[in-house]
Every structure is written in C-alpha cells, then in structure tokens.
Tab-separated table of C-alpha atoms and ligand atoms in Angstrom:
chain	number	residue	atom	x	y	z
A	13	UNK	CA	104.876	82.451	132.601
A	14	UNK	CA	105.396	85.074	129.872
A	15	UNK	CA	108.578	86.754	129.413
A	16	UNK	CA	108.786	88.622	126.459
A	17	UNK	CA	107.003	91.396	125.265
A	18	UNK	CA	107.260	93.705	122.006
A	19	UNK	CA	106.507	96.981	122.469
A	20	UNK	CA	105.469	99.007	119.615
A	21	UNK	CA	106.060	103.199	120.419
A	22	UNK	CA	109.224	104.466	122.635
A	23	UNK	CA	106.702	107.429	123.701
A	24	UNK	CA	106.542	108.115	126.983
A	25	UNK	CA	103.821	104.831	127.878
A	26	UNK	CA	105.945	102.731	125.776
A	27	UNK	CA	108.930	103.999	127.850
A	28	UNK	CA	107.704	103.280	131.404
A	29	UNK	CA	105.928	99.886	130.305
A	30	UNK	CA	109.377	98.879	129.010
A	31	UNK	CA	111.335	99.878	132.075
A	32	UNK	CA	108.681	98.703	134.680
A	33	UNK	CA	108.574	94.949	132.789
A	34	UNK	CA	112.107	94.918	132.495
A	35	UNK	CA	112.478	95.158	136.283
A	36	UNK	CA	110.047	92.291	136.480
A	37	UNK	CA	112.469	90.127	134.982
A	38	UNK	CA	110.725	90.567	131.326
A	39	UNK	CA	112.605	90.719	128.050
A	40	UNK	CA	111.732	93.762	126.148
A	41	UNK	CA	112.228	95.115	123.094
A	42	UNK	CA	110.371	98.738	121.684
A	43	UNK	CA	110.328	99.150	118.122
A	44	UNK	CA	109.708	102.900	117.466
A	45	UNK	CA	109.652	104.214	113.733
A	46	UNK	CA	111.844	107.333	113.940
A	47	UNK	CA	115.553	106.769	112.746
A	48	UNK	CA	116.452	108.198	115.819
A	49	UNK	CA	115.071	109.175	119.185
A	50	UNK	CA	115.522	113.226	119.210
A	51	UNK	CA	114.233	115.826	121.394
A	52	UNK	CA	110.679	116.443	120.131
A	53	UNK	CA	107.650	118.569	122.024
A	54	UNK	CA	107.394	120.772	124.691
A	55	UNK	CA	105.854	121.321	128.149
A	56	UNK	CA	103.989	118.276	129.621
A	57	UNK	CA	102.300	117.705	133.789
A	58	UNK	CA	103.549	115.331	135.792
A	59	UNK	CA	100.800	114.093	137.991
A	60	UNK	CA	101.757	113.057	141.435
A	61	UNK	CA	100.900	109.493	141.320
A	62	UNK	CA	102.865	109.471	137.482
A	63	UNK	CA	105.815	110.952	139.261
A	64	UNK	CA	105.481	108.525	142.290
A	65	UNK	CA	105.342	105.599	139.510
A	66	UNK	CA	108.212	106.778	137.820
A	67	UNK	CA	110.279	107.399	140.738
A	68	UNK	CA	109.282	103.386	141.957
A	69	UNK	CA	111.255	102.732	138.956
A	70	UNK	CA	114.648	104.405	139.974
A	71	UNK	CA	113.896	107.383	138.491
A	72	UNK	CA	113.219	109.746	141.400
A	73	UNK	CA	116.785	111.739	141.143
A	74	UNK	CA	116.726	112.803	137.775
A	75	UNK	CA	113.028	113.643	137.657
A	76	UNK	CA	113.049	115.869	140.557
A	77	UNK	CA	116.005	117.388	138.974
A	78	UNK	CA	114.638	118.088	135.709
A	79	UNK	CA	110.766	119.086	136.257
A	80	UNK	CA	109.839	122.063	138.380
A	81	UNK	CA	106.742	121.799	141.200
A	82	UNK	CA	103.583	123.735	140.411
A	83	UNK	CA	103.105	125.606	143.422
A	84	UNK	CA	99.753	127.100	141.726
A	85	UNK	CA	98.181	128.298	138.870
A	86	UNK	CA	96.860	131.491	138.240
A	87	UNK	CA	93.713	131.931	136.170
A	88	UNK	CA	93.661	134.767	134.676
A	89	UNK	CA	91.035	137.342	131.960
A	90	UNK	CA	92.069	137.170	128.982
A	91	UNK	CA	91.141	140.695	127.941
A	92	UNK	CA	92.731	142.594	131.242
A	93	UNK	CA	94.776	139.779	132.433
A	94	UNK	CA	93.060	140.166	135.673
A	95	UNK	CA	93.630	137.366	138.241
A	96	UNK	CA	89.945	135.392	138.480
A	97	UNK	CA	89.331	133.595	141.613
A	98	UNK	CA	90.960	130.540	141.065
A	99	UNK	CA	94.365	129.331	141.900
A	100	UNK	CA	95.025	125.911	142.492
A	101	UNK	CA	95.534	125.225	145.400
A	102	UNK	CA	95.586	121.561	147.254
A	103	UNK	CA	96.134	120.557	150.205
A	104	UNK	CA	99.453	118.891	150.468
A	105	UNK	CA	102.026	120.783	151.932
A	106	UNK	CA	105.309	121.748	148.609
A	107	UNK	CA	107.486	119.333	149.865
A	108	UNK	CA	110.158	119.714	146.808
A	109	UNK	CA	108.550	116.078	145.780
A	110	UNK	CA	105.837	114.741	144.252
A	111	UNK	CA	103.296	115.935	146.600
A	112	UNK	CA	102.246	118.690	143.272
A	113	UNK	CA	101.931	117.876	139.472
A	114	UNK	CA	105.212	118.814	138.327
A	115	UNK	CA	105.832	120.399	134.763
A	116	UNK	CA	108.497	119.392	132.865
A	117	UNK	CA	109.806	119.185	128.889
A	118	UNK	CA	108.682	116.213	127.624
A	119	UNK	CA	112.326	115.634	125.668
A	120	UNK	CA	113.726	115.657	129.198
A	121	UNK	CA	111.407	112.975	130.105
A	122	UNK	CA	112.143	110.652	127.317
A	123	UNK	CA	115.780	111.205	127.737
A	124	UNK	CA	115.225	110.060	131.069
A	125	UNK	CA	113.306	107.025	130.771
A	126	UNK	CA	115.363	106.254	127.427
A	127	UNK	CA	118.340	106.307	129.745
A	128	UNK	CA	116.878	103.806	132.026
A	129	UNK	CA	115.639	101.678	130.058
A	130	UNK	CA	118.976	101.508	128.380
A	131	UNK	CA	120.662	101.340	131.193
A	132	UNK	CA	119.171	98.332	132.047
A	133	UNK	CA	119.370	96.391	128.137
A	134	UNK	CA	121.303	98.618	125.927
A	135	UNK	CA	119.851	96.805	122.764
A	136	UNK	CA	115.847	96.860	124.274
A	137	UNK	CA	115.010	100.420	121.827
A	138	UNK	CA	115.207	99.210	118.611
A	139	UNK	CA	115.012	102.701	115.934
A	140	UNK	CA	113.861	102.549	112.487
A	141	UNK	CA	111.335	99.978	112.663
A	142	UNK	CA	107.682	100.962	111.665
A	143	UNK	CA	105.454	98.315	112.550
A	144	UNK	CA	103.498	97.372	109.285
A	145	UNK	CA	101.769	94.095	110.216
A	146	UNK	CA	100.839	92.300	113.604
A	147	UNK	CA	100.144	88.570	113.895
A	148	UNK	CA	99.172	87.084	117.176
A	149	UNK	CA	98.052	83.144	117.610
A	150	UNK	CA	97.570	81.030	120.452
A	151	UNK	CA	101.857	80.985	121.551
A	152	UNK	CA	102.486	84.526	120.949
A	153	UNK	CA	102.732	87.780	118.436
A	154	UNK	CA	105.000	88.415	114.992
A	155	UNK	CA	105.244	92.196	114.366
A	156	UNK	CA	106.692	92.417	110.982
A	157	UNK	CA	108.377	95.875	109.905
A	158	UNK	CA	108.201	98.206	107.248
A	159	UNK	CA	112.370	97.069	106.702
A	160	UNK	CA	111.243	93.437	105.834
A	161	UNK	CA	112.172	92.462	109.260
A	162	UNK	CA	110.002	90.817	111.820
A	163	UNK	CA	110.169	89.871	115.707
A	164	UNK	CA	108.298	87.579	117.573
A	165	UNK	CA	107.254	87.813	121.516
A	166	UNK	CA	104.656	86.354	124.360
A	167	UNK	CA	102.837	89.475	124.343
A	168	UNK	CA	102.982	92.698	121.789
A	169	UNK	CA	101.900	96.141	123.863
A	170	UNK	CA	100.124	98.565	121.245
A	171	UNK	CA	102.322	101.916	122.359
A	172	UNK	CA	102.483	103.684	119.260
A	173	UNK	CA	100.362	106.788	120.185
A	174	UNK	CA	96.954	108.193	118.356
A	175	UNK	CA	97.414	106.947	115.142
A	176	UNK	CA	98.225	103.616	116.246
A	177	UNK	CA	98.957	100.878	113.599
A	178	UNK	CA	98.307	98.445	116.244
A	179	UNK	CA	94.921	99.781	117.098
A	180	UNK	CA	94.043	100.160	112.984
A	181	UNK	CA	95.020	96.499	112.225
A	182	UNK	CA	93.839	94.862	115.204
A	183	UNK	CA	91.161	96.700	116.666
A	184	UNK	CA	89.493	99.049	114.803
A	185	UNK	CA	89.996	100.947	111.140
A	186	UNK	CA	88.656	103.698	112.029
A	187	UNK	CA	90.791	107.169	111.976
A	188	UNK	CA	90.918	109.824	114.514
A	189	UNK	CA	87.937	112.163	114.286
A	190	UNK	CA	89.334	116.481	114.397
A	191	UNK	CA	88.076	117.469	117.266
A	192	UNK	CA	87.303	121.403	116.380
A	193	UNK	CA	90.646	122.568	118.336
A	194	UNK	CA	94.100	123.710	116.627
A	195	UNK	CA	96.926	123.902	119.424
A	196	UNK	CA	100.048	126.094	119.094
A	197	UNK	CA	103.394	126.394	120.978
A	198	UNK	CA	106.600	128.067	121.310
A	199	UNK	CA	109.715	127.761	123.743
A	200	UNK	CA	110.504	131.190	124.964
A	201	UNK	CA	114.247	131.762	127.087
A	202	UNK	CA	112.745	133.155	130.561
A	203	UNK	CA	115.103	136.941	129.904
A	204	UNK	CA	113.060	137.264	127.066
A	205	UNK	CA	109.744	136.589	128.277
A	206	UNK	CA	110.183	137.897	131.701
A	207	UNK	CA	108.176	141.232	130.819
A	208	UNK	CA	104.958	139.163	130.359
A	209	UNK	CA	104.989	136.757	133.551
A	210	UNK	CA	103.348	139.635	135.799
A	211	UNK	CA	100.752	137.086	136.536
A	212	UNK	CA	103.299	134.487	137.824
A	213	UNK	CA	105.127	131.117	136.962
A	214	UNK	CA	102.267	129.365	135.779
A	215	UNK	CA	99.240	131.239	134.008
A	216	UNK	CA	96.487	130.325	132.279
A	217	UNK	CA	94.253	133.102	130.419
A	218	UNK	CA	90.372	132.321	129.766
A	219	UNK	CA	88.660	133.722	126.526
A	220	UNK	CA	85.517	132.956	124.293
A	221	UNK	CA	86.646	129.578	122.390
A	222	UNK	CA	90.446	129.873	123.884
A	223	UNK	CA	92.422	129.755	126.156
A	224	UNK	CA	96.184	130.275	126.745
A	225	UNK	CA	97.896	128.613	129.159
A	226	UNK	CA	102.091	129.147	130.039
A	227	UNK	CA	104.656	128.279	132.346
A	228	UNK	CA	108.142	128.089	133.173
A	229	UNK	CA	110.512	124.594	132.732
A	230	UNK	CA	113.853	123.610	132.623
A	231	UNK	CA	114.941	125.138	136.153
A	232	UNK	CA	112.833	128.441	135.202
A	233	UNK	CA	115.031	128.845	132.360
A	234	UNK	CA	111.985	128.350	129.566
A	235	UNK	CA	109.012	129.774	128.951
A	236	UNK	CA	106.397	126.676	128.245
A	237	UNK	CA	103.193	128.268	125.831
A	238	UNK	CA	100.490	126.599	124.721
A	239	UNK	CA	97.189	127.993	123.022
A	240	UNK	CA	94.095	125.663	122.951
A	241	UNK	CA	91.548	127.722	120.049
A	242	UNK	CA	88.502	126.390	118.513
A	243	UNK	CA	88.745	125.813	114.782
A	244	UNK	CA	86.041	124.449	111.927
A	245	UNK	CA	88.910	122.817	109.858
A	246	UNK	CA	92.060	121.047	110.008
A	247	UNK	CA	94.318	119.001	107.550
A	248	UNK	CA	97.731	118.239	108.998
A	249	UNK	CA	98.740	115.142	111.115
A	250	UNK	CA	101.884	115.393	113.255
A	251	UNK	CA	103.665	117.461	115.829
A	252	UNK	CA	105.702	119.343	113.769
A	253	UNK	CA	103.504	121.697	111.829
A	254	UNK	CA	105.574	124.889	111.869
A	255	UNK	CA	103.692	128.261	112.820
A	256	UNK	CA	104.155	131.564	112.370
A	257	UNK	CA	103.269	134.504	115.773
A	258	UNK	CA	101.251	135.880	112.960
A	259	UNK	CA	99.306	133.306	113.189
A	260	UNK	CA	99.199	132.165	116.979
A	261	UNK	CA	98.430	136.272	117.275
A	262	UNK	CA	95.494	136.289	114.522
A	263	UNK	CA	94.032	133.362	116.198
A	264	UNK	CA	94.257	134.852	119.685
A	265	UNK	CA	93.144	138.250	119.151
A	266	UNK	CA	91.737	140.416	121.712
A	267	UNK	CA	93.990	138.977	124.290
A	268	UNK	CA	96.062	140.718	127.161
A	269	UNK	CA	99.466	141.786	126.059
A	270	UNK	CA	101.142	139.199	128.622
A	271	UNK	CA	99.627	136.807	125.778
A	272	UNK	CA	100.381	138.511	122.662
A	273	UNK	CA	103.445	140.261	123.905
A	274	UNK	CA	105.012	136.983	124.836
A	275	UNK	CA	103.860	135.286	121.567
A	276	UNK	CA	105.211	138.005	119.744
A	277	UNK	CA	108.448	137.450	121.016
A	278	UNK	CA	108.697	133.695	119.976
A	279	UNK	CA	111.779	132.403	118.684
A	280	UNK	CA	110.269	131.314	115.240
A	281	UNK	CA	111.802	128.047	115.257
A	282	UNK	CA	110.002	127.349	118.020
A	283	UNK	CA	106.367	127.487	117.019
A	284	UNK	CA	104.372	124.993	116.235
A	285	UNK	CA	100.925	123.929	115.519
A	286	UNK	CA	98.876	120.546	115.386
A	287	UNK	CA	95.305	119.695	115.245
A	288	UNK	CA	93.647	117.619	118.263
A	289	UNK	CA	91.746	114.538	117.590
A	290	UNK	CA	89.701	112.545	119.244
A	291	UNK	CA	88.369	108.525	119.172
A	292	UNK	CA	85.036	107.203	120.558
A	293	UNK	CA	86.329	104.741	123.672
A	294	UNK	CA	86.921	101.381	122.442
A	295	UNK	CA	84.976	98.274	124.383
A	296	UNK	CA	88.340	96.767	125.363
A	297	UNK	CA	91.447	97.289	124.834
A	298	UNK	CA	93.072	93.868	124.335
A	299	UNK	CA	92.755	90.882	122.363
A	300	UNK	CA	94.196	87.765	122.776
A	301	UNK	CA	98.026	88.475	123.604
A	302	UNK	CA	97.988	91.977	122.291
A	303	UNK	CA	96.795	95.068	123.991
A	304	UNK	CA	96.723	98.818	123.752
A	305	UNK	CA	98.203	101.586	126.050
A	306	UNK	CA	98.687	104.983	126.216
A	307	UNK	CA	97.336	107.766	123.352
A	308	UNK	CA	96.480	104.614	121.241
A	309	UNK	CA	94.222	102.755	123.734
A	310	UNK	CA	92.527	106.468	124.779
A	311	UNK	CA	93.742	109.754	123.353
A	312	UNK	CA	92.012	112.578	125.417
A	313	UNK	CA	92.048	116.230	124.978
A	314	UNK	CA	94.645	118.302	126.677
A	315	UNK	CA	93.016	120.352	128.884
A	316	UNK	CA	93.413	119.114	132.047
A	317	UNK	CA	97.166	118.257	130.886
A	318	UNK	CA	96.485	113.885	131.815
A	319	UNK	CA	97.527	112.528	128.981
A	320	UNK	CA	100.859	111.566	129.563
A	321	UNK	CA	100.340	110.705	133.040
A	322	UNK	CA	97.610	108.124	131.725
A	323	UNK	CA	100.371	106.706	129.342
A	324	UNK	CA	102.747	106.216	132.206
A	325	UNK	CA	99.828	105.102	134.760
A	326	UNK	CA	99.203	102.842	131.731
A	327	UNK	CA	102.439	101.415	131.719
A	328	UNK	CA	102.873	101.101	135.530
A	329	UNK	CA	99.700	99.056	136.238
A	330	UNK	CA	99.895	96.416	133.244
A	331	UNK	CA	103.221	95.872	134.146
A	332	UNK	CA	102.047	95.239	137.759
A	333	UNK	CA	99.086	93.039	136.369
A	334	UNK	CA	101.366	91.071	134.038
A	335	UNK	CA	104.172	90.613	137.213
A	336	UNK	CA	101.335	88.360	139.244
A	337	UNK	CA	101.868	85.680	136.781
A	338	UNK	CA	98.402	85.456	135.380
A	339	UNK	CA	98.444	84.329	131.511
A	340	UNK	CA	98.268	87.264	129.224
A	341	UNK	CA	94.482	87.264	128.641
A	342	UNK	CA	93.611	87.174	132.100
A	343	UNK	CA	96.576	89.940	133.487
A	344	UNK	CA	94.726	91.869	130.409
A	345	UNK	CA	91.833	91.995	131.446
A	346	UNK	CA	92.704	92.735	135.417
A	347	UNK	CA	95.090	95.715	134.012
A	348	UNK	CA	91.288	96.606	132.074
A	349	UNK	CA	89.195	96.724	135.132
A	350	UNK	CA	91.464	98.476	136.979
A	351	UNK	CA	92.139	101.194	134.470
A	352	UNK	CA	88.482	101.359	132.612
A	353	UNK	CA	86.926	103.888	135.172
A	354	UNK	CA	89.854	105.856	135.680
A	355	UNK	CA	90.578	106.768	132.027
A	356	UNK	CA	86.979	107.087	131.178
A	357	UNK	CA	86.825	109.696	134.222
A	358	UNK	CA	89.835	111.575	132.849
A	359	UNK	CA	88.266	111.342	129.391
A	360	UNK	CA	85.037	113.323	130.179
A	361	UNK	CA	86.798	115.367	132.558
A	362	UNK	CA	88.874	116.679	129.889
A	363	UNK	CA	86.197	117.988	127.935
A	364	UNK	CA	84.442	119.451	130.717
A	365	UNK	CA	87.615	121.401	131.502
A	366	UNK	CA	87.821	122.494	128.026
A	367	UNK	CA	83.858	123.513	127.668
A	368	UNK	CA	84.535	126.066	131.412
A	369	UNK	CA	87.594	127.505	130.296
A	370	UNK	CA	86.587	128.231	126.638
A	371	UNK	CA	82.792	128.725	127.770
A	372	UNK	CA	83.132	132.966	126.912
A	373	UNK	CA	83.925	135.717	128.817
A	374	UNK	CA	85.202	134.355	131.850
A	375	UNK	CA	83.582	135.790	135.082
A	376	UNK	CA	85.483	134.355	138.398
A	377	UNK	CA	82.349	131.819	139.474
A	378	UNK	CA	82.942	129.084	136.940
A	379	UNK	CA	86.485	128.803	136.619
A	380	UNK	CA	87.932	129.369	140.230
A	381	UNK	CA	85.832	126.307	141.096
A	382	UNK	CA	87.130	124.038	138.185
A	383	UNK	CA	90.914	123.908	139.583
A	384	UNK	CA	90.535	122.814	142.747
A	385	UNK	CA	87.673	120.529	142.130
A	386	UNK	CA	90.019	118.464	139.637
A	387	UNK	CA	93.023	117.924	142.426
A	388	UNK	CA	91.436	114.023	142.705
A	389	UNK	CA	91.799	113.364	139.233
A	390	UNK	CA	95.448	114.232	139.830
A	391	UNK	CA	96.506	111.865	142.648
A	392	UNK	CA	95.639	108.676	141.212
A	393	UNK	CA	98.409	106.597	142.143
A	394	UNK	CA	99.179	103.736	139.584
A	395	UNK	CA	101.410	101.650	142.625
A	396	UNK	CA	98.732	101.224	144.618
A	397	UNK	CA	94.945	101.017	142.801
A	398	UNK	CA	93.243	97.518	143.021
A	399	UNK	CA	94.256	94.681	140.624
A	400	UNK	CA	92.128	91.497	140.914
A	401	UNK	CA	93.557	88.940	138.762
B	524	FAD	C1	106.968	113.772	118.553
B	524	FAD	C2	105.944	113.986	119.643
B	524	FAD	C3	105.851	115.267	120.224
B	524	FAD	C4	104.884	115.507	121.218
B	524	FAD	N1	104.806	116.747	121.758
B	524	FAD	C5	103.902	117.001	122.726
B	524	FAD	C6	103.824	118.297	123.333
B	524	FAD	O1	104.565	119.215	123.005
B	524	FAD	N2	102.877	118.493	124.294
B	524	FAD	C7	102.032	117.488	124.680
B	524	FAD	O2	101.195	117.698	125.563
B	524	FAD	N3	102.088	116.268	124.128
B	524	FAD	C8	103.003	115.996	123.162
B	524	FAD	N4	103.073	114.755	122.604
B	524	FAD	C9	102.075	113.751	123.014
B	524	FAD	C10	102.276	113.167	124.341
B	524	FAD	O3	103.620	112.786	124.526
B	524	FAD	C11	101.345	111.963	124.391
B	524	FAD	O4	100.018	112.430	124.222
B	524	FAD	C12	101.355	111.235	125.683
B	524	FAD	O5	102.633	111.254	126.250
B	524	FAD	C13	100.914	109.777	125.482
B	524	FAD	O6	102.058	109.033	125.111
B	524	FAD	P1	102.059	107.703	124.270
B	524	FAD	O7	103.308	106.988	124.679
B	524	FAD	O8	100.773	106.976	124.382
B	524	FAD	O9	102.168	108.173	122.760
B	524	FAD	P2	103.265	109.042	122.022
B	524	FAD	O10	104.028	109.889	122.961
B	524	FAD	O11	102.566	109.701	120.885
B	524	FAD	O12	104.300	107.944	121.453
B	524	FAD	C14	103.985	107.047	120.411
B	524	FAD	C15	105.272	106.560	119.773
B	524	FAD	O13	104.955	105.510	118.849
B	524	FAD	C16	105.707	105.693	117.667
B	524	FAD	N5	104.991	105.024	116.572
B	524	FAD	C17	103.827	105.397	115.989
B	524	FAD	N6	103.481	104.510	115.026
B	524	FAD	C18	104.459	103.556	114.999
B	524	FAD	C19	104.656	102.369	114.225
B	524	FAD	N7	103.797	101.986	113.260
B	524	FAD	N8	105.756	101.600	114.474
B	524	FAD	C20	106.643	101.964	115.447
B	524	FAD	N9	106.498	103.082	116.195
B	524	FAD	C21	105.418	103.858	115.992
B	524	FAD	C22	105.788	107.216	117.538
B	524	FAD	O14	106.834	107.624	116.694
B	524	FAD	C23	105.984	107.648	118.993
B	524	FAD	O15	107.347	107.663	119.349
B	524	FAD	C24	104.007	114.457	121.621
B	524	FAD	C25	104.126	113.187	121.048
B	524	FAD	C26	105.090	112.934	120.079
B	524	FAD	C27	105.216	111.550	119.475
C-alpha cells in the first residue's frame, strides 16, 4: 500500500490533500517555495460541498467562524446601479452552515488548513523549497529542490498552482495562454465603504466588457472588491502586482458611484492587479506515480468564483481514491473519472458566466437567469460522488 506522498504547493488544494491523506494514515510532506507562509489574497467562495469537505476534516468550527453565508447576490446596472432581476436565490433554507457558498479571505483559509495540517505533523509544511526537478520510476518519485536538497516518496501530487513546475516538466511545456482579462482588488474596512453598499452585502455590477463584483468578509468587517475587465495586453505574472484607484477607476469608467466611490476610497496598499490565464485541458492528469491537482491540473476563469473549491474538491476525492488501497496508477485514474466531467463542466461554465455578465449593457433577461441556473454547479459534494476503483 502507498504511504507517502510529496506534495508540491501549500495552496489551498495542496492544503486539504495534505490534511485529508494525513488522516488516512499517509505520511506527508508539502514543499512550497515561499520562505514563509504569509497572508496573501483576498476574497474567495466557499462552495457548499468544499465547505462540507473541509468540515469532514475537523475543520467545521473554525470555518463557520471565519467565512460569512451568502444569503444572495444582487445583480446590479452598472451605469444606475439599478437592481436587475437576478438575485440568487436557492432553495435551501440559511441554516448558519454550509447549506450557501460561503465567502471568506483566502489568508483565513490557509491559516486554517495550515493549522490543521500542523496540528496533526508539525514538520509536514516544509518552506523554502522550490521544486526544480521531478523524477518518478517504477518504486516511487525524487523531487529535487532549488536548495540542492531532494526528497523521495510513493507518490508526488503536482499542487503548485498555474504555473506549475510539475505540470512543465512532466506533462506539458507549454505556458499559460493571457486570457484577454486584467483583475483588480482592494480590501476596504466596512466604516469606510459603508456609503457605497446601498445595493447590499454582496453586489455584483454588469457593464460592456466588465464587471464588478464586492462583498463583505471577515465578520462584515471588510469590504471584498474585485473587477473582472477585458484587456488586449498583459505582461506581469503573480498576485502581487500593485495598482493604483487611478487605474482600477480609468479601467472602469462609466460605472455607478457605489463602484467608483468605493474604489476611490481604497486603502492603496491594498490594490492589486494580475492578469488571468488560461490552459487548453490536458488528456490526463497523471502519469505513472505523479499527478496534478488544483490550478495546475485545470486553472479556470474566475467568474463563477470555483476555483478554489475545485482545488479542495481536488484534494478531497484523490485522497478518498488513494484511501481504497488501489496502487497509485489505478487510484489515479478512478480520482480521473470521477473528477473529468465535473471540472470540465465548471471549466466551460466559467466562461459562459463571464461572456453574460460582460456581454454589454445589461438588460434584466440574461443575467437574472444565469444565477440561479448555476446553484448545481455549486453543490457538488466531493464526500460523496462515485469512485470506481
Ligand atoms: C499568493 C496567492 C494569492 C492568491 N490570491 C487570490 C485572490 O485574491 N483571489 C482569488 O480568487 N484567488 C487567489 N489565488 C488563487 C487561488 O487561491 C487558487 O486559484 C485556487 O485556490 C487554487 O489553488 P491551488 O492550490 O491549486 O493553487 P495556488 O493557491 O496557486 O497554490 C499553489 C502553491 O504552489 C506554490 N508553488 C508554485 N510553484 C512551486 C514550486 N516550483 N515549488 C514549490 N512550491 C511551488 C505556490 O507558491 C503556491 O503556494 C491566489 C493564489 C496565490 C498563490
């Protein structure tokens, strides 16, 4: 049977595929590249089924605790910052659980899966360690560093997000392709942006080729914004681009003074920018006793806010597929066929979102039926889908 597994990435996939093997009795360690794990990024959606995953793992206190439910969403005009039709509304009662995505910072969700993890192997996140090489043969997988060092395990889990060495020097050389959107975002304390929240907690605000899209985390306390713009060029990789409201203003001209108000009103420090990119789906994602998870298997665009919850889904299900005891090729490919049709759904899905709520000037028909057709994609629930080993 295997038992050990490198995990390259302490991301939020590489996270819950750590914790969820390591209560299946694996050893674990997660190399991640940054000297230290900090609080990095913003606002992220909790799916239901993510947050029912998650909370399978022992994790149900302190994610209720730190994520707040999204009772709905209202989509608003850009221009007048009237409310269109739709509001997203589902069918499950607000039970104070998971029965609603829930948004929450994604720092405080690192911080709490770090903890568990930790909690359960204080060594198992190893910092500092860029993965530079990968060598798998018939007995297991070397990852050598960027330090000189190297580690050797049954099974080495590709986690390192969408710029994956794993994927480049395994799978594929190809790099990301820009996908013609910039994003920006800034952290806003609720007293200041208070003024602008006349359309509610959660807003999102439809124009030609953007859209805006804001809501309150940390208790209510912080004012999540996010603006999704079309853009012919792009240079920089990262997440840490700094931005200027100038800018986040130029680019979303035209807009409602809830938008631009709020914007305005930015702690500097706060804003960022980064360019999304996109892959063409990859036939598999394993080979041999290596495999890919998360952003690096499948990075998707953010408008329908899945891409985490794929990454933990991700890390949920192969550690369920690897638990039955099948040999790594074969719990690879189960985790595969259980997974292939759900990502690829998300996947298009996503850019269908994005075409409706950047189509032009919003009129109420398309976009009050996009929200509430989506509420499937969000209660896939990564305990419970079909694994045939
Ligand atoms: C710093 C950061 C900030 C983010 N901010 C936001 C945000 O504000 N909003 C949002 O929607 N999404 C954000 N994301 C992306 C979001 O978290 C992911 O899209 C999603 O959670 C999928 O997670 P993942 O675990 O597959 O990849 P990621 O979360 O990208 O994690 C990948 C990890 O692998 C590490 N890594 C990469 N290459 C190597 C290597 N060669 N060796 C070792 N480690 C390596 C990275 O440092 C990173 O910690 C951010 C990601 C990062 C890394």
């Amino acid at each position: 049977m295997t038992v050990s597994a490198s995990i390259i990435g302490a991301g939020l996939g590489g996270l819950t595929a750590a914790l969820a093997l390591m209560r299946e009795g694996y050893h674990v360690r997660v190399y991640e590249q940054a000297p230290a794990l900090r609080e990095v990024g913003a606002g992220i959606t909790v799916s239901p089924g993510a947050g029912q995953g998650l909370a399978s793992l022992g994790l149900e206190g302190e994610l209720l605790a730190a994520s707040t439910p999204i009772p709905d969403i209202a989509f608003a005009h850009y221009r007048t910052g009237a409310l269109l039709a739709g509001r997203f509304e589902r069918d499950a009662p607000l039970d104070g659980g998971f029965s609603t995505p829930r948004h929450i910072h994604r720092a405080d969700l690192h911080a709490i899966l770090l903890a568990g993890v930790r909690a359960m192997d204080s060594a198992a996140v190893v910092p500092a360690k860029r993965l530079v090489e990968a060598t798998p043969d018939d007995a297991g997988v070397t990852a050598a560093f960027a330090d000189g060092e190297t580690a050797r395990a049954d099974i080495l889990i590709g986690a390192d997000g969408a710029r994956s060495s794993v994927r480049r020097l395994l799978f594929e050389d190809s790099p990301p392709v820009f996908a013609g959107q910039i994003a920006f975002r800034c952290l806003i304390p609720r007293e200041i942006a208070a003024p602008y929240l006349s359309a509610g907690n959660a807003a999102v605000f439809l124009g030609p080729g953007r859209v805006f899209n804001r809501y309150l985390i940390r208790q209510g306390t912080l004012a999540n914004v996010i603006g999704l713009a079309q853009c012919d060029l792009w240079r920089n990789e990262g997440w840490n681009t700094p931005a200027t409201p100038e800018e986040f203003i130029d680019v979303f001209e035209g807009f409602h003074d809830d938008v631009l108000g709020l914007v305005a009103r930015a702690p500097p420090e706060s804003l960022i920018k980064w360019g999304l990119f996109v892959r063409e789906p990859l036939q598999g994602w394993s080979s041999g006793r290596v495999i890919l998870i998360g952003d690096a298997a499948h990075p998707i665009l953010p408008f329908l806010g899945l891409g985490a919850a794929l990454a933990i889904e991700d890390g949920l299900v192969l550690a369920r597929a690897l638990a039955t005891g099948a040999a790594p090729p074969a719990a690879f490919a189960a985790f595969e066929r259980a997974r292939g049709d759900r990502v690829e759904t998300v996947r298009l899905e996503s850019i269908r979102q994005g075409r409706i709520l950047q189509s032009g000037e919003p009129d109420g028909g398309a976009v009050a039926r996009s929200p509430s057709q989506n509420t499937a994609l969000f209660d896939y629930d990564p305990r419970t889908v079909a694994l045939h080993v």
